[in-house]
Amino acid sequence: MFNSLTGIITGKFPNTVYLDTYGIEWDIYVPDSTLDSLPPVGQTGRVYTWMYHREDMMRLYGFASVKERNLFLDLLKVDGVGAKGAVKILSNIAGAQLSDALDTGDIAALEKVPGVGKKTAAKMMLALKGKLTLDDGTSTGGLHPVKMNEFADVITSLSNMGYDRRDCEQTVDRLASSFASDTDFCTKSREDKEEALFRRALVELAQ
């Protein structure tokens, strides 16, 4: 699974950006905030991606930063907020403001966001207050951020496939601990370690 795409911006439309990578033009669904942050048409830009895939539909979502994508993934954990709803929320409130509102319990600020009623705001507060994911892949966990996971890239790749991020973190941490006493694993290159962890974690998460 790819983490990001870099190419020429060939089109910018409401909630949509076209990105050309060596002759392949991607149609990427994005929040307005991402649209505003990306370079003008004709220039090179980088989009951090998340793939939504089910039997009858496939859509690629994109974000201007890892932090914005992580906020999107956090919003998906809220009951009743789907991918399109999460994009709508991010299009109508800056990521920093959203983080502040959730961490300070400012439910009134959330209710002002178009598409977020009292029930959804309450669900967002219940699910995310003090639990937002920072752009280095760590959780706020209140006032004290957790140390960045050594295999954060593996966790991000797994969560980009649609698995719950906290499940990915727990699975990768557990596997990494179990592999720590494996001499063969310890002598592998970092890339090979990540691949081994990714494959094993994918099998366990799919069960």
CSV table of C-alpha atoms in Angstrom, one decimal:
chain,number,residue,atom,x,y,z
A,1,MET,CA,0.0,0.0,0.0
A,2,PHE,CA,1.3,3.4,-0.9
A,3,ASN,CA,1.8,6.2,1.7
A,4,SER,CA,1.8,9.2,-0.7
A,5,LEU,CA,1.8,10.3,-4.3
A,6,THR,CA,4.0,13.0,-5.8
A,7,GLY,CA,3.4,14.4,-9.2
A,8,ILE,CA,2.1,17.3,-11.3
A,9,ILE,CA,-1.1,18.9,-10.2
A,10,THR,CA,-3.3,18.7,-13.4
A,11,GLY,CA,-6.6,19.9,-12.0
A,12,LYS,CA,-8.2,21.3,-8.8
A,13,PHE,CA,-11.9,21.2,-8.3
A,14,PRO,CA,-14.2,21.3,-5.2
A,15,ASN,CA,-13.1,18.3,-3.1
A,16,THR,CA,-11.1,16.9,-6.0
A,17,VAL,CA,-7.5,17.1,-7.2
A,18,TYR,CA,-6.0,15.5,-10.3
A,19,LEU,CA,-2.4,14.4,-9.9
A,20,ASP,CA,-0.2,13.0,-12.8
A,21,THR,CA,2.5,10.6,-11.9
A,22,TYR,CA,4.5,9.5,-14.9
A,23,GLY,CA,1.5,9.4,-17.2
A,24,ILE,CA,-1.0,8.0,-14.7
A,25,GLU,CA,-3.5,10.6,-13.6
A,26,TRP,CA,-5.1,10.1,-10.2
A,27,ASP,CA,-8.5,11.3,-9.2
A,28,ILE,CA,-8.2,12.1,-5.5
A,29,TYR,CA,-11.0,13.2,-3.2
A,30,VAL,CA,-9.7,15.8,-0.8
A,31,PRO,CA,-10.9,18.3,1.9
A,32,ASP,CA,-11.0,21.9,0.9
A,33,SER,CA,-8.1,22.6,3.3
A,34,THR,CA,-5.9,20.2,1.3
A,35,LEU,CA,-7.0,21.8,-1.9
A,36,ASP,CA,-5.9,25.2,-0.6
A,37,SER,CA,-2.6,23.9,0.7
A,38,LEU,CA,-1.5,22.2,-2.5
A,39,PRO,CA,0.5,24.0,-5.2
A,40,PRO,CA,-1.2,25.6,-8.2
A,41,VAL,CA,-2.1,23.5,-11.3
A,42,GLY,CA,1.1,22.8,-13.3
A,43,GLN,CA,3.3,22.5,-10.3
A,44,THR,CA,4.6,19.5,-8.4
A,45,GLY,CA,2.7,18.5,-5.3
A,46,ARG,CA,2.7,15.6,-2.8
A,47,VAL,CA,-0.5,14.1,-1.5
A,48,TYR,CA,-0.7,11.7,1.5
A,49,THR,CA,-3.3,9.0,0.6
A,50,TRP,CA,-5.8,6.6,2.0
A,51,MET,CA,-7.7,4.1,-0.1
A,52,TYR,CA,-11.3,3.2,0.5
A,53,HIS,CA,-12.2,-0.1,-1.1
A,54,ARG,CA,-15.3,-2.3,-1.0
A,55,GLU,CA,-16.8,-4.7,-3.5
A,56,ASP,CA,-18.8,-2.0,-5.4
A,57,MET,CA,-16.6,1.0,-5.1
A,58,MET,CA,-13.0,2.2,-4.8
A,59,ARG,CA,-12.0,5.8,-4.0
A,60,LEU,CA,-8.7,7.4,-3.2
A,61,TYR,CA,-8.7,10.1,-0.5
A,62,GLY,CA,-5.8,12.6,-0.2
A,63,PHE,CA,-4.4,15.1,2.3
A,64,ALA,CA,-1.8,17.8,2.3
A,65,SER,CA,-0.1,16.5,5.5
A,66,VAL,CA,0.2,13.4,7.6
A,67,LYS,CA,-1.4,15.2,10.5
A,68,GLU,CA,-4.5,16.0,8.4
A,69,ARG,CA,-4.7,12.3,7.3
A,70,ASN,CA,-4.5,11.2,10.9
A,71,LEU,CA,-7.3,13.5,11.9
A,72,PHE,CA,-9.4,12.0,9.1
A,73,LEU,CA,-8.6,8.5,10.3
A,74,ASP,CA,-9.5,9.5,13.8
A,75,LEU,CA,-12.8,10.8,12.6
A,76,LEU,CA,-13.6,7.5,10.9
A,77,LYS,CA,-13.7,5.9,14.4
A,78,VAL,CA,-16.7,8.1,15.3
A,79,ASP,CA,-20.0,6.2,14.9
A,80,GLY,CA,-22.0,7.7,12.1
A,81,VAL,CA,-19.1,9.7,10.5
A,82,GLY,CA,-18.0,8.0,7.2
A,83,ALA,CA,-15.2,8.9,4.9
A,84,LYS,CA,-17.2,11.6,3.1
A,85,GLY,CA,-18.5,13.0,6.4
A,86,ALA,CA,-14.9,13.2,7.7
A,87,VAL,CA,-13.8,15.1,4.6
A,88,LYS,CA,-16.7,17.5,5.0
A,89,ILE,CA,-15.8,18.2,8.6
A,90,LEU,CA,-12.1,18.8,7.7
A,91,SER,CA,-13.3,21.1,4.9
A,92,ASN,CA,-15.1,23.3,7.4
A,93,ILE,CA,-12.8,23.5,10.4
A,94,ALA,CA,-9.0,23.8,10.5
A,95,GLY,CA,-7.2,20.8,11.9
A,96,ALA,CA,-5.7,22.8,14.8
A,97,GLN,CA,-9.1,24.1,15.7
A,98,LEU,CA,-10.7,20.7,15.6
A,99,SER,CA,-7.9,19.3,17.8
A,100,ASP,CA,-8.3,22.2,20.3
A,101,ALA,CA,-12.1,21.8,20.4
A,102,LEU,CA,-11.9,18.0,21.1
A,103,ASP,CA,-9.0,18.2,23.6
A,104,THR,CA,-10.7,21.0,25.6
A,105,GLY,CA,-14.2,19.6,25.4
A,106,ASP,CA,-15.6,22.6,23.5
A,107,ILE,CA,-18.7,20.8,22.2
A,108,ALA,CA,-20.3,24.1,21.2
A,109,ALA,CA,-17.4,24.7,18.6
A,110,LEU,CA,-18.0,21.3,17.1
A,111,GLU,CA,-21.8,21.9,16.8
A,112,LYS,CA,-21.0,25.0,14.6
A,113,VAL,CA,-19.3,22.8,12.0
A,114,PRO,CA,-21.7,22.2,9.0
A,115,GLY,CA,-22.9,18.6,9.1
A,116,VAL,CA,-22.1,18.1,12.7
A,117,GLY,CA,-25.3,18.2,14.9
A,118,LYS,CA,-25.5,17.8,18.7
A,119,LYS,CA,-25.5,14.0,18.5
A,120,THR,CA,-22.5,13.7,16.2
A,121,ALA,CA,-20.6,16.3,18.3
A,122,ALA,CA,-21.3,14.3,21.4
A,123,LYS,CA,-20.1,11.1,19.7
A,124,MET,CA,-17.0,12.9,18.5
A,125,MET,CA,-16.2,14.1,22.0
A,126,LEU,CA,-16.8,10.6,23.5
A,127,ALA,CA,-14.6,8.8,21.0
A,128,LEU,CA,-11.8,11.3,20.5
A,129,LYS,CA,-11.3,13.6,23.4
A,130,GLY,CA,-7.7,13.2,24.5
A,131,LYS,CA,-7.1,10.4,21.9
A,132,LEU,CA,-6.2,12.3,18.7
A,133,THR,CA,-3.3,11.1,16.7
A,134,LEU,CA,-0.5,13.6,16.1
A,135,ASP,CA,1.4,13.9,12.8
A,136,ASP,CA,4.3,11.8,14.1
A,137,GLY,CA,2.0,8.8,14.5
A,138,THR,CA,1.6,9.2,18.3
A,139,SER,CA,-1.6,9.7,20.4
A,140,THR,CA,-2.2,12.8,22.4
A,141,GLY,CA,-3.3,10.7,25.4
A,142,GLY,CA,-4.1,13.9,27.3
A,143,LEU,CA,-1.1,16.1,28.0
A,144,HIS,CA,1.7,13.6,27.5
A,145,PRO,CA,2.4,12.4,24.0
A,146,VAL,CA,3.6,8.8,23.7
A,147,LYS,CA,7.0,8.1,22.2
A,148,MET,CA,6.9,7.5,18.5
A,149,ASN,CA,6.7,3.8,17.6
A,150,GLU,CA,9.8,2.4,16.0
A,151,PHE,CA,7.7,0.8,13.3
A,152,ALA,CA,5.3,3.8,12.7
A,153,ASP,CA,5.5,3.3,8.9
A,154,VAL,CA,4.2,-0.2,9.2
A,155,ILE,CA,1.3,0.9,11.5
A,156,THR,CA,0.5,3.7,9.0
A,157,SER,CA,0.5,1.3,6.0
A,158,LEU,CA,-1.9,-1.1,7.9
A,159,SER,CA,-4.2,1.7,9.0
A,160,ASN,CA,-4.3,3.1,5.4
A,161,MET,CA,-5.8,-0.3,4.4
A,162,GLY,CA,-8.8,0.4,6.7
A,163,TYR,CA,-7.7,-1.3,9.9
A,164,ASP,CA,-8.3,0.5,13.2
A,165,ARG,CA,-5.1,2.4,14.0
A,166,ARG,CA,-5.0,1.3,17.7
A,167,ASP,CA,-5.5,-2.3,16.7
A,168,CYS,CA,-2.5,-1.9,14.3
A,169,GLU,CA,-0.4,-0.3,17.0
A,170,GLN,CA,-1.1,-3.1,19.5
A,171,THR,CA,-0.5,-5.9,16.9
A,172,VAL,CA,2.7,-4.4,15.6
A,173,ASP,CA,4.0,-3.7,19.2
A,174,ARG,CA,3.2,-7.3,20.2
A,175,LEU,CA,4.8,-8.8,17.2
A,176,ALA,CA,7.9,-6.6,17.4
A,177,SER,CA,8.4,-7.7,21.1
A,178,SER,CA,8.0,-11.4,20.2
A,179,PHE,CA,10.5,-11.0,17.3
A,180,ALA,CA,13.0,-9.3,19.5
A,181,SER,CA,14.4,-12.6,20.7
A,182,ASP,CA,14.5,-14.0,17.1
A,183,THR,CA,18.2,-13.9,16.0
A,184,ASP,CA,17.2,-14.1,12.3
A,185,PHE,CA,14.8,-11.2,12.6
A,186,CYS,CA,17.4,-9.0,14.5
A,187,THR,CA,20.0,-9.4,11.8
A,188,LYS,CA,17.6,-8.3,9.0
A,189,SER,CA,17.8,-4.8,7.5
A,190,ARG,CA,15.3,-2.3,8.7
A,191,GLU,CA,13.4,-2.6,5.4
A,192,ASP,CA,13.2,-6.4,5.8
A,193,LYS,CA,12.1,-6.1,9.4
A,194,GLU,CA,9.3,-3.8,8.3
A,195,GLU,CA,8.2,-6.1,5.6
A,196,ALA,CA,8.2,-9.2,7.9
A,197,LEU,CA,6.2,-7.3,10.5
A,198,PHE,CA,3.7,-5.9,7.9
A,199,ARG,CA,3.0,-9.4,6.5
A,200,ARG,CA,2.6,-11.0,9.9
A,201,ALA,CA,0.4,-8.2,11.2
A,202,LEU,CA,-1.7,-8.3,8.1
A,203,VAL,CA,-2.5,-12.0,8.6
A,204,GLU,CA,-3.4,-11.4,12.3
A,205,LEU,CA,-5.6,-8.3,11.6
A,206,ALA,CA,-7.4,-10.1,8.9
A,207,GLN,CA,-8.5,-12.9,11.2
